[in-house]
XYZ file of C-alpha atoms in Angstrom:
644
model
C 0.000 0.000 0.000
C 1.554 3.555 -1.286
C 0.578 6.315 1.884
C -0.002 9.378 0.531
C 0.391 11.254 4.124
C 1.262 14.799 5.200
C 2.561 13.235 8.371
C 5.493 11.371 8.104
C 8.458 10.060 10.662
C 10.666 13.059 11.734
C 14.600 12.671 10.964
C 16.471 12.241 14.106
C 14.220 11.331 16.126
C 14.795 11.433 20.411
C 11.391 10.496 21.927
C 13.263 11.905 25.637
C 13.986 15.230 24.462
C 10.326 15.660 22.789
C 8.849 14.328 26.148
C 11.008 17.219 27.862
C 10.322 19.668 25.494
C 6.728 19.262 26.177
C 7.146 18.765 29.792
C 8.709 22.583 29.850
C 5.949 23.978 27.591
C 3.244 22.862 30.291
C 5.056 23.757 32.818
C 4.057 26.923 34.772
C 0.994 29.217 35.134
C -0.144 28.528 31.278
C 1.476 26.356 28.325
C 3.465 27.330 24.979
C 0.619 26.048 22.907
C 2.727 26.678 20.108
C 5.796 24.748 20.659
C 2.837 21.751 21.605
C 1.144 21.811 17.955
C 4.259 22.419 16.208
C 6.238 18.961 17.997
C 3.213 16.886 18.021
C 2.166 17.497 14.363
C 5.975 16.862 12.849
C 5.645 13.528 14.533
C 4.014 10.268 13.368
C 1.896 8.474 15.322
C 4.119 5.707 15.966
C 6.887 8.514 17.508
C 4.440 10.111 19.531
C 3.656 6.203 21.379
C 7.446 6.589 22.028
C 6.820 10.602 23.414
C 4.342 9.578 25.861
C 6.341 6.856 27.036
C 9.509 8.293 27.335
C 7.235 11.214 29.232
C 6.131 8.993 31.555
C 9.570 7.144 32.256
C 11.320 11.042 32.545
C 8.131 12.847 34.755
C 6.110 10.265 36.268
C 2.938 11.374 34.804
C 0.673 10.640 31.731
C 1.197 12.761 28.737
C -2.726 12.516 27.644
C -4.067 13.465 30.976
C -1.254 16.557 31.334
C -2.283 17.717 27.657
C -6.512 17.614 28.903
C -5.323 19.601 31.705
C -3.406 22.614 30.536
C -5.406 22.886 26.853
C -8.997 23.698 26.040
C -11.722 23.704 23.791
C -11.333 22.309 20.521
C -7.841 22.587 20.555
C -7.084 20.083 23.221
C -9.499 17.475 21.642
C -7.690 17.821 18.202
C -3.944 17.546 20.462
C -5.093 14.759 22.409
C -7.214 13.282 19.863
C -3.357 13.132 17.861
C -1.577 10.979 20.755
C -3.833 8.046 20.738
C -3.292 5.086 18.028
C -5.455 5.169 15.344
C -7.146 1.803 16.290
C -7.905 3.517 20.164
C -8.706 6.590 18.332
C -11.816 4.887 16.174
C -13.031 3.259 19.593
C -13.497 6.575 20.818
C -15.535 7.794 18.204
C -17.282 4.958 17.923
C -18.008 4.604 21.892
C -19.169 8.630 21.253
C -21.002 7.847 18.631
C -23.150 5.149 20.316
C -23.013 6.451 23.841
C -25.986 8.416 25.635
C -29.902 8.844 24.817
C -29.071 9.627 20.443
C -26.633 8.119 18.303
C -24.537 9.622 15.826
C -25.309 7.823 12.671
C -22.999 10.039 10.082
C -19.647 8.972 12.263
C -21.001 5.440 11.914
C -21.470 5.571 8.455
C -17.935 7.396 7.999
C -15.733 4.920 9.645
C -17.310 1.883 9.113
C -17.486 2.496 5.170
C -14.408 3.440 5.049
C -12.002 1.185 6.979
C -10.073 -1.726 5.682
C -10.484 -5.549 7.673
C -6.879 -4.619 9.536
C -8.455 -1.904 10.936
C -11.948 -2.904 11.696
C -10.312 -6.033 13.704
C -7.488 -3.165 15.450
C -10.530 -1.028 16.173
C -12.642 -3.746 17.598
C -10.049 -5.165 19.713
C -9.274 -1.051 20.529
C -12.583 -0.966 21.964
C -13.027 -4.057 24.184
C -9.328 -2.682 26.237
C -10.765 0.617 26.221
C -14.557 0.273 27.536
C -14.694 -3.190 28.944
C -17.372 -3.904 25.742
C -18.036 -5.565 22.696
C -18.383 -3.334 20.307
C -20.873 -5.290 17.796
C -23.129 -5.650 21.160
C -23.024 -1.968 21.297
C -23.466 -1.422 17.864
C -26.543 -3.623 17.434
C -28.021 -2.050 20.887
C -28.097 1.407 19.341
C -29.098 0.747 15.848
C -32.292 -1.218 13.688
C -33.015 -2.592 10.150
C -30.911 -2.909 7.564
C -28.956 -0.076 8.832
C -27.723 -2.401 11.601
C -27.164 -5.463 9.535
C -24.955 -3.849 7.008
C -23.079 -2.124 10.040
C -22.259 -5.570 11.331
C -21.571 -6.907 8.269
C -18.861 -4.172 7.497
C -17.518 -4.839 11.395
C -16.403 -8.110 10.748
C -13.564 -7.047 8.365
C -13.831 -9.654 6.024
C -14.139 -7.940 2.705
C -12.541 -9.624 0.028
C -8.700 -8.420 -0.549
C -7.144 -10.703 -2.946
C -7.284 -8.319 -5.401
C -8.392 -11.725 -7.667
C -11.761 -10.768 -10.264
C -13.873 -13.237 -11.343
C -15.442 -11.989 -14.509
C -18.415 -13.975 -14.322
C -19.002 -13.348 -11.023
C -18.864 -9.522 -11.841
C -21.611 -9.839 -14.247
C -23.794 -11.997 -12.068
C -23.279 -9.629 -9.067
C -24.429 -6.942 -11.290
C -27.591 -8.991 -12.400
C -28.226 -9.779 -9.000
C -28.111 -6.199 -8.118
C -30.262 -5.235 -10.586
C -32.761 -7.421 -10.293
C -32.827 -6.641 -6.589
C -33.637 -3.058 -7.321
C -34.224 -1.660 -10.377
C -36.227 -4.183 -12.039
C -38.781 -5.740 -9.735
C -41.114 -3.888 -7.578
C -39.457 -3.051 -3.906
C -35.985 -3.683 -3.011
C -34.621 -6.789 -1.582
C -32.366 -4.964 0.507
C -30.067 -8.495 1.459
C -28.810 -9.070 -1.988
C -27.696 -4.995 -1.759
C -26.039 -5.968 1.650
C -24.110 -9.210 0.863
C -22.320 -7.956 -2.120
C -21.287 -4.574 -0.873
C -20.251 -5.710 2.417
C -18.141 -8.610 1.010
C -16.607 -8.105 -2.291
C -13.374 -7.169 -3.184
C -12.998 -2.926 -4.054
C -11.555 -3.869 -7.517
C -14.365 -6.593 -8.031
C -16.764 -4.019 -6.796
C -15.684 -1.234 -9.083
C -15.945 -3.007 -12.440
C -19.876 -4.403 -11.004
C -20.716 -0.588 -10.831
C -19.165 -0.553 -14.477
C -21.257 -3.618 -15.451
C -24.838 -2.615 -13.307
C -24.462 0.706 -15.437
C -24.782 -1.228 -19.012
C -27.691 -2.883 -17.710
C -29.251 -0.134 -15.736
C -28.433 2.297 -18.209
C -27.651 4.603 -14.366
C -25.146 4.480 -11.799
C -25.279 2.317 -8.627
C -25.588 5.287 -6.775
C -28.633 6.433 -8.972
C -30.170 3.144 -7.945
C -29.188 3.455 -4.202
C -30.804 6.598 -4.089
C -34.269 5.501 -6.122
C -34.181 2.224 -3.880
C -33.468 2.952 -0.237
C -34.163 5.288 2.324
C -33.169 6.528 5.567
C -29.605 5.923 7.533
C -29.437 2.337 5.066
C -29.704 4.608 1.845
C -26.969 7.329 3.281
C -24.575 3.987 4.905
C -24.880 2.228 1.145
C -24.046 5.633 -0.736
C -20.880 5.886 1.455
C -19.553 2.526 1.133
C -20.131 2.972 -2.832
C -18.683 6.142 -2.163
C -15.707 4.499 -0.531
C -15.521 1.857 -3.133
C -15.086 4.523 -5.658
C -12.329 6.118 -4.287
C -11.803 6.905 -0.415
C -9.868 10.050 -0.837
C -13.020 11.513 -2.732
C -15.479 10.597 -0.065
C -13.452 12.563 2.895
C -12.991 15.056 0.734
C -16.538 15.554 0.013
C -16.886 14.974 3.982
C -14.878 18.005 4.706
C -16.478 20.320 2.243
C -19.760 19.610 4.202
C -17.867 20.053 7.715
C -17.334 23.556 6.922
C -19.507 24.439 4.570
C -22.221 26.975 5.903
C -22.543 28.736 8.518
C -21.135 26.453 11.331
C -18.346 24.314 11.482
C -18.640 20.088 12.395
C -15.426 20.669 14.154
C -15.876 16.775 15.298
C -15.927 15.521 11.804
C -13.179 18.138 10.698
C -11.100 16.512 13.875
C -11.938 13.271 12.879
C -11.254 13.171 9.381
C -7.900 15.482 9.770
C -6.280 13.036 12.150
C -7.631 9.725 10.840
C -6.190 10.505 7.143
C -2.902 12.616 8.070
C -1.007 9.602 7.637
C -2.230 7.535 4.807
C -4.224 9.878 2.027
C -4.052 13.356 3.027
C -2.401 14.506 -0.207
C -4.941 12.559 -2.640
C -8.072 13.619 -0.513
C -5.849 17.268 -1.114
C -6.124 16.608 -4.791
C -9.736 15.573 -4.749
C -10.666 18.879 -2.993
C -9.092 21.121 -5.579
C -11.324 19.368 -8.449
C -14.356 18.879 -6.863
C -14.502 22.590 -5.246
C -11.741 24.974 -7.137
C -10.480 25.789 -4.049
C -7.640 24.442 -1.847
C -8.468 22.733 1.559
C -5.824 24.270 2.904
C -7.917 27.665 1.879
C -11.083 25.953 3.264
C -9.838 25.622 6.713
C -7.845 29.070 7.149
C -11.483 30.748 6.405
C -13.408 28.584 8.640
C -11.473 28.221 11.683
C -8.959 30.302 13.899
C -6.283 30.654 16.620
C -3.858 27.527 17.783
C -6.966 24.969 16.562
C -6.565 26.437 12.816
C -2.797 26.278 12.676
C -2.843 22.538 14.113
C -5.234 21.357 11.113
C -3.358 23.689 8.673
C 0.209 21.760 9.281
C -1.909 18.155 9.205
C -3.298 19.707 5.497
C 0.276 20.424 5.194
C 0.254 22.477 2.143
C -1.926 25.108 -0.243
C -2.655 23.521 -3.162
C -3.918 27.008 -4.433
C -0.175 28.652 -4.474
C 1.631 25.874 -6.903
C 0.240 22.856 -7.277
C 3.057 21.297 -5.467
C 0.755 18.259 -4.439
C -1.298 17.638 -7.308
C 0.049 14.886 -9.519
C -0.105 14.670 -13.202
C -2.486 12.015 -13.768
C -5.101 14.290 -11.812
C -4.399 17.214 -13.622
C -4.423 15.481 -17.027
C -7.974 14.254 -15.490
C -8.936 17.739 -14.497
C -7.477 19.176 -17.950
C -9.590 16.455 -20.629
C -12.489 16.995 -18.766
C -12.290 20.763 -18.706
C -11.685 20.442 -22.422
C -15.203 18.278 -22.950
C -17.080 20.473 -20.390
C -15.585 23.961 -21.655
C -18.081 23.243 -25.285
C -20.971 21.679 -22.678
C -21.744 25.727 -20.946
C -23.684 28.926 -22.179
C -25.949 26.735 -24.414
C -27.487 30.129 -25.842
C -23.635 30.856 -27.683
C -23.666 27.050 -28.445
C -26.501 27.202 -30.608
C -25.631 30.549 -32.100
C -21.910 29.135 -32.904
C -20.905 25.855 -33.611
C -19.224 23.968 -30.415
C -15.861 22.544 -31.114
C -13.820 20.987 -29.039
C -9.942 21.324 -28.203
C -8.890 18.742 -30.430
C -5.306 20.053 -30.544
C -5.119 20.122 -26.786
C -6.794 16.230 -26.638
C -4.059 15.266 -28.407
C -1.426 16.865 -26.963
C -2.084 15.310 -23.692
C -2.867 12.093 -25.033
C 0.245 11.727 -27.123
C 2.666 12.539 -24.610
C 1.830 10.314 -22.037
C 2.556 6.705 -22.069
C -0.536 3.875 -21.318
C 0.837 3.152 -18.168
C 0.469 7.274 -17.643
C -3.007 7.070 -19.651
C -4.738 4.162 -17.571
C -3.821 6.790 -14.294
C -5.538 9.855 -15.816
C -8.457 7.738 -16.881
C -8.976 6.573 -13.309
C -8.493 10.115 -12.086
C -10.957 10.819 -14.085
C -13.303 8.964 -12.983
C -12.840 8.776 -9.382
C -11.941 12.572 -9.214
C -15.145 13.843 -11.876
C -17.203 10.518 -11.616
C -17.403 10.121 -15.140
C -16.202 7.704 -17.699
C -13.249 9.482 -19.711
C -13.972 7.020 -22.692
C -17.387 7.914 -23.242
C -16.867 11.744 -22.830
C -13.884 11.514 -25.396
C -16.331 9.542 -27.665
C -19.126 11.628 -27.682
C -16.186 14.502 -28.484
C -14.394 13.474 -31.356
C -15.194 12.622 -34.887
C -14.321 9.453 -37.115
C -10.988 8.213 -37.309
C -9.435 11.000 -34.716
C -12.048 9.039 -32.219
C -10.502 5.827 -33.532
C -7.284 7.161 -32.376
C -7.334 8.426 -29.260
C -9.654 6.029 -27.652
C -7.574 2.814 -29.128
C -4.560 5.045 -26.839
C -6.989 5.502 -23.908
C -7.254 1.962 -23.432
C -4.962 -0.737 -22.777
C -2.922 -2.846 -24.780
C -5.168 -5.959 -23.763
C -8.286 -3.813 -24.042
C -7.404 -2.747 -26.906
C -6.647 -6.183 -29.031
C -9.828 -7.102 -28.069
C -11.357 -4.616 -29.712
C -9.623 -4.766 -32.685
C -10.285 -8.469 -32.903
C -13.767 -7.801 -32.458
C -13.679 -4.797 -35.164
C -12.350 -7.657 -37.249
C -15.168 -10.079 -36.910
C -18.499 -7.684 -36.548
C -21.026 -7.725 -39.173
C -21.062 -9.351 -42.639
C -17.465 -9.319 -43.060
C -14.285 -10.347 -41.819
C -10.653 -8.765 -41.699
C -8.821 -12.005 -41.646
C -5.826 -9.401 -41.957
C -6.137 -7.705 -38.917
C -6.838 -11.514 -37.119
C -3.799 -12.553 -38.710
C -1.810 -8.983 -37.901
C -2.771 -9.605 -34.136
C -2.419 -13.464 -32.981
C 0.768 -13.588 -35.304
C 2.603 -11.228 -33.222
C 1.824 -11.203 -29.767
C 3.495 -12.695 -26.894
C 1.492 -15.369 -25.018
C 1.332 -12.921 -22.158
C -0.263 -10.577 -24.598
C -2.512 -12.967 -25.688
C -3.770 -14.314 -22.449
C -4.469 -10.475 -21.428
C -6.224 -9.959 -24.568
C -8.237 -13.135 -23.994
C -9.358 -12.068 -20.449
C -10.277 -8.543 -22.449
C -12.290 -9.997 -25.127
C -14.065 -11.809 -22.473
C -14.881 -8.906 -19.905
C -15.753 -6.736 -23.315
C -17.808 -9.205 -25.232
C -19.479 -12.022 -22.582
C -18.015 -14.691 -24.602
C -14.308 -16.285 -25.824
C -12.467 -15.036 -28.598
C -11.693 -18.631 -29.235
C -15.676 -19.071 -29.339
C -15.905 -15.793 -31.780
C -13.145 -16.838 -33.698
C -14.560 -20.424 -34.995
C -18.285 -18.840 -35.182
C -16.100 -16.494 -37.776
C -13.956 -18.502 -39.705
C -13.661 -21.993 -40.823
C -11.553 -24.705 -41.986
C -7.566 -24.926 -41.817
C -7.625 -21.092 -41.446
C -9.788 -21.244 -38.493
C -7.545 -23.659 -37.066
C -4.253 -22.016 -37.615
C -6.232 -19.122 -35.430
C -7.512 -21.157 -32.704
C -4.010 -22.645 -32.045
C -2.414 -18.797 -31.740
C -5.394 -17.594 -29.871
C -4.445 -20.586 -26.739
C -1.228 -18.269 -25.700
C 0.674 -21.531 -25.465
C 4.022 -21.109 -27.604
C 6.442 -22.373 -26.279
C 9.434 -20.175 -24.684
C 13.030 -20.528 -24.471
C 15.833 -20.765 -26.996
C 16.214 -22.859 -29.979
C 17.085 -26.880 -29.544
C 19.031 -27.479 -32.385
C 18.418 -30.867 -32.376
C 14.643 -30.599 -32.389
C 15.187 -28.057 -35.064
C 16.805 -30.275 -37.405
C 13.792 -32.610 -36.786
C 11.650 -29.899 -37.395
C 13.125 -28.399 -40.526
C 12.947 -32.286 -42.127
C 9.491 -32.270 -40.929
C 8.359 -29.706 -42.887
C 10.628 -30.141 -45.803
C 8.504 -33.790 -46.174
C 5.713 -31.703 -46.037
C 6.113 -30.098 -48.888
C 5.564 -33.274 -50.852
C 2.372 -34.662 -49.038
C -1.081 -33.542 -50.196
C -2.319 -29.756 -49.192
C -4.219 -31.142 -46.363
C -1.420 -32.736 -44.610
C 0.994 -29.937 -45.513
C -0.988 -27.274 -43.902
C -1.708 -29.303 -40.691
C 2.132 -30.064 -40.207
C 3.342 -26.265 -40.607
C 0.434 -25.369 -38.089
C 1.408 -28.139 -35.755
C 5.005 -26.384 -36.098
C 4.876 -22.708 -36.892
C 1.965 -22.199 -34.371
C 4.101 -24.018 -31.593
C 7.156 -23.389 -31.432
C 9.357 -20.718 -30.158
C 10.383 -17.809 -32.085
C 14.145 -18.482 -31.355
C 14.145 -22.285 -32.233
C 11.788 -21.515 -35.653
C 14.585 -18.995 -36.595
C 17.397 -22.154 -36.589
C 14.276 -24.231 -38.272
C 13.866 -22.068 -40.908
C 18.065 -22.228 -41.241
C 17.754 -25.585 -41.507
C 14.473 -25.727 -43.801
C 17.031 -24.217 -46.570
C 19.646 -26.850 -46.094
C 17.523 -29.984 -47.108
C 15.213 -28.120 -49.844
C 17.242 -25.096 -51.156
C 14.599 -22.881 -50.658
C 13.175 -20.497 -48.374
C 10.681 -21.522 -46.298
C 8.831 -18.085 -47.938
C 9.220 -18.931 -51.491
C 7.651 -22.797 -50.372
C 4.422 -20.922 -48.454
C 3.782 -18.438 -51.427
C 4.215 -21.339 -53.934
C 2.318 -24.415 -52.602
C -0.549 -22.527 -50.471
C -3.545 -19.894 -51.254
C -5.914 -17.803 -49.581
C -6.034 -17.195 -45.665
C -3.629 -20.048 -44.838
C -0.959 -18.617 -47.075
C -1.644 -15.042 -45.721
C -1.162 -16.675 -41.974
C 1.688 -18.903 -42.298
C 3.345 -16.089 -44.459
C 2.923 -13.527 -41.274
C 4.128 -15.946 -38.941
C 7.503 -16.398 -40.729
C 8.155 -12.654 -41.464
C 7.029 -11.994 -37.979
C 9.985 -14.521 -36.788
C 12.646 -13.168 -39.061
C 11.849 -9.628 -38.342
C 8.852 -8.637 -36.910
C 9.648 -4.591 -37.515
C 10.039 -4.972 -41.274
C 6.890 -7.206 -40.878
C 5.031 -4.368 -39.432
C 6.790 -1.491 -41.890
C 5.275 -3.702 -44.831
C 1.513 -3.781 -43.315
C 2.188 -0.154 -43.035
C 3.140 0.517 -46.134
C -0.172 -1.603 -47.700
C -2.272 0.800 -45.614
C -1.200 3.718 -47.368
C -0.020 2.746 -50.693
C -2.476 3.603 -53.565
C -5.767 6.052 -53.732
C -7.200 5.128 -50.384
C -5.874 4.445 -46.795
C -6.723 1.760 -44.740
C -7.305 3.576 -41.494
C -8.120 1.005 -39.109
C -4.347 -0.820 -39.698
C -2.916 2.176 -39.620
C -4.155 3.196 -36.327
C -3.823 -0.238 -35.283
C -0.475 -0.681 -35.718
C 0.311 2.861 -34.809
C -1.288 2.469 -31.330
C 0.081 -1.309 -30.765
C 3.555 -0.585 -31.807
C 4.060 3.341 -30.601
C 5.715 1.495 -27.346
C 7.346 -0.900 -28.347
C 8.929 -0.653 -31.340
C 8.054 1.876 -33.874
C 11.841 2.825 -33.764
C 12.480 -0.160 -35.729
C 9.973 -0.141 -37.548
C 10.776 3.151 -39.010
C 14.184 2.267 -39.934
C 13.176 -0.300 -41.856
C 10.131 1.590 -43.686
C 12.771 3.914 -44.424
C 15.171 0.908 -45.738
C 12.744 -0.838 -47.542
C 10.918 2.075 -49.213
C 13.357 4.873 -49.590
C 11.248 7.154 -47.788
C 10.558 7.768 -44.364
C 7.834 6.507 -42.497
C 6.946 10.310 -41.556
C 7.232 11.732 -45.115
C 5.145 8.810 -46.182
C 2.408 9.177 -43.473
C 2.497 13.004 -44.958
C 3.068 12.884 -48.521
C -0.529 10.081 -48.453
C -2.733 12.554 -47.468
C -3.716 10.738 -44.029
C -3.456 14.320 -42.152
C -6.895 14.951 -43.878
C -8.112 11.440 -43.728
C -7.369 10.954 -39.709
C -8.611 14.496 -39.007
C -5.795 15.281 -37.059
C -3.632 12.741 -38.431
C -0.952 15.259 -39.000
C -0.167 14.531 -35.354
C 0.187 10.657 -36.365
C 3.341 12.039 -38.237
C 4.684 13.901 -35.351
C 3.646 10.962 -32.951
C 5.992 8.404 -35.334
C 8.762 11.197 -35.008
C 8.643 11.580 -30.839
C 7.648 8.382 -29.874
């Protein structure tokens, strides 16, 4: 787990001196409240255990109970508040929450939706040494309905965290959610309850992403039509949570101080708890959500001693520079003001075209790489609760859409949709099919496969032979398993191999095709390279010249790519490249596809031998074709083959 805290350990660290430097500050008639707030907040919580022992081994006395003593008012509950543990610092709020004639439901609702199983079981354990109680007892005392069973199903700490996804299981949850809700007539509030409270957050997260599809609304559009009461606002939070944490306490603290009073207890609460862990994201998630800084937030809403403690646990003004706002959220920020910036004053939008910042998409976009692009689309998302995708589709035009969205998404995500593109309708682009499964790595294709499935409902093996047929279909389905084998050439085996094959060539076309599959589809890149060596030793010809010769059709086309994609897989791709652009029209789709597939990896190479085959460059030619006007934009394809 990364902690994105404000708090940290302090360098050179003497827990004695601390404890005496506090021990002065309370001595007397008064205390330096200063020199209290300004040692305890540069400490972690693990270094101010060690102050209040070491005060207690120097003086005799207990730190906590000298601090209640010489402090006051909200200041001493946010200084005292900031020497327990965070487990025994839960219990309390919890015990506050529940204790007395009314209960505090929104503290409930905030740390119970919010906590991972380590800390539900350090909290619960917290609270038995603290107040002699179980706190579930307590708990189930204070509270009724549904309210109370989802509270004790979130206090037992045993969400799912293998971080393992089950991709029919998503689907089904979402059906199941649905169909508890939405579609029938009441609410059956259990099925709600046993797959919030239990599932893993990433399991949980693509569910909301599959309930939308068939809900055609958000989960929290549902929670909000379905429930009521304490359940509806406990279920918003944990799908809040779910979501992403930092954005729900940072929508917590907007309402702690918005208005005319302050929550001060929820402002403590929240300050202290998240100091340590996500104080800088929750930071970030303020600045987008509100255009203005927390830090900003708190200096007009609060004052004296208590205001400069919470301002050193915000620990910066994101206002001044930016110093805490990483890129991927201000990419997020930035595409989403470009979308939104066309979607205000509808009057001058239907007096003057809107356009969008095209120039400014693309910018972004094509300087980022998709590890950098998969962060800005979940900071989108978790930051503006909106899918980047969709907003970029409903943006951009044609083959510029084509473009940015194959970047947007993954390598795996996007194979899969090219594969699909491939297959859909009347058609089929054995090219692309063939482009694809002959060059991918077997991690690439088990990534794809798991893609195609989450995308689709159904294999690409399944799609594949419901596509094609015969040998062809065969040669497929054998790439599309991800089982070539790995590891350098056995040149024994080769020489096996290469006779193999060279037999081949004089059995009937049925035969022949099935032994280069069982070979060529099999084998390792490395040992086909010494096979191929060998090939030419017992028939004087190249294993090209023998495909080209004695095959047709699909097969040909297959076995061809296989072998040019094992001598040299960059002049492979500058060749497909070249076919896309050569003549009157341009074959966008390859183009982008192997643009997008290769801009990573390497497009270097490819370039250099586009430029050795062809006597051109592959920029001149991408220029010279007219695909600027044909990509709409594609004039930053050019530039993209030049910087990447």
């Amino acid at each position: 787990m990364v902690f994105r805290g404000t708090i940290t350990d302090a360098p050179d660290f003497n827990p004695s001196a601390d404890a005496e430097t506090l021990y002065n500050a309370m001595k007397g008639i008064g205390s330096d409240k200063e020199a209290i707030l300004d040692l305890v907040t540069s400490r972690s919580n693990a270094q101010r255990q060690e102050i209040i022992a070491a005060y207690k081994c120097s003086f005799g006395k207990d730190l906590i109970d000298d601090l209640k003593y010489e402090l006051t008012g909200k200041f001493e509950r946010l200084i005292v508040s900031l020497m327990r543990t965070p487990p025994y610092h839960d219990a309390k709020e919890i015990h506050d929450a529940v204790k007395g004639a009314g209960t505090n439901e929104k503290c409930l609702i905030e740390i119970l939706a919010s906590r991972n199983s380590k800390q539900m079981h350090d909290m619960v354990a917290a609270y038995k040494d603290a107040y002699g109680r179980d706190m579930e007892e307590d708990i189930i005392t204070d509270t009724s309905g549904h309210f109370k069973k989802m509270l004790i199903v979130l206090l037992q700490g045993t969400r799912d965290e293998s971080g393992v996804v089950d991709a029919d299981l998503v689907e089904q949850d979402a059906k199941d959610l649905y169909a508890a809700g939405e579609e029938q007539w009441g609410t059956d509030e259990a099925k709600f309850i046993m797959i919030l409270g239990n599932r893993s957050v990433t399991h949980l997260r693509m569910v909301f992403d599959a309930y939308e599809k068939i809900a055609e609304m958000s989960i929290e559009d549902s929670i909000k039509n379905e429930l009521s009461g304490d359940f509806e606002r406990l279920m918003l939070a944990v799908a809040q949570c779910i979501r992403s944490v930092p954005m729900f306490f940072a929508k917590r603290l907007y309402k702690s101080m918005k208005g005319l009073g302050t929550a001060d207890n929820t402002l403590i609460r929240i300050m202290i708890s998240r100091s340590e862990t996500d104080m800088l994201d929750i930071r970030e998630c303020f600045r987008l959500q509100y255009e203005k800084s927390l830090y900003n937030m708190i200096v007009d809403d609060t004052s004296g001693d208590y205001k400069r403690t919470l301002l050193n646990l915000c620990g910066g003004d994101d206002d001044l520079a930016g110093e805490f706002f990483p890129e991927a959220a201000q990419m997020a920020y930035k595409m989403w003001e470009l979308s939104a910036m066309t979607k205000v004053q509808p009057l001058f939008a239907l007096l003057c075209p809107r356009r969008t910042d095209e120039d400014a998409i693309i910018d972004i976009v094509a300087r980022r790489s998709n590890a950098q692009r998969q962060e800005i689309r979940q900071s989108f998302k978790s930051l503006l609760g909106r899918d980047l995708i969709k907003d970029l589709k409903s943006e951009l035009s044609k083959n510029l859409e084509r473009l940015i969205i194959g970047l947007m998404l993954t390598p795996a995500e996007f194979d899969a949709k090219m594969m699909q593109k491939a297959m859909e309708g009347a058609g089929t682009d054995e090219h692309a099919l063939i482009e694809i499964l002959a060059t991918r790595s077997n991690e690439q294709i088990h990534a794809m496969n798991a893609a195609y499935r989450n995308a689709y409902k159904k294999s690409l093996e399944e799609a594949i032979q419901s596509d094609t047929s015969g040998h062809f279909c065969r040669i497929l389905v054998s790439l599309v398993q991800g089982a070539r084998e790995e590891g350098p050439a056995d040149l024994e085996r080769a020489d096996a191999d290469a006779q193999e094959l060279a037999n081949a060539c004089n059995a009937d076309s049925d035969d022949m095709e099935m032994k280069f599959m069982s070979i060529l589809c099999t084998r390792s890149f490395s040992h086909l390279r010494k096979v191929f060596q060998e090939f030419v030793r017992y028939t004087n010809k190249d294993i090209e010249q023998i495909i080209k010769k004695e095959m047709s059709g699909d097969v040909k086309n297959a076995f061809y790519a296989i072998v040019r994609s094992v001598k040299n897989q960059p002049s492979y791709f500058a060749d497909r490249l070249y076919k896309a652009m050569k003549g009157l029209g341009t074959d966008d789709r390859a183009l982008i596809r192997i643009m997008v597939s290769r801009c990573e990896i390497d497009l270097f190479n490819i370039r250099k031998e586009f430029k050795e085959t062809h006597d051109v460059s592959l920029h001149e030619f991408i220029q010279d074709g007219g695909v600027s006007i044909a990509l709409c934009g594609g004039l930053w394809v050019s530039d993209y083959c030049t910087a990447v």
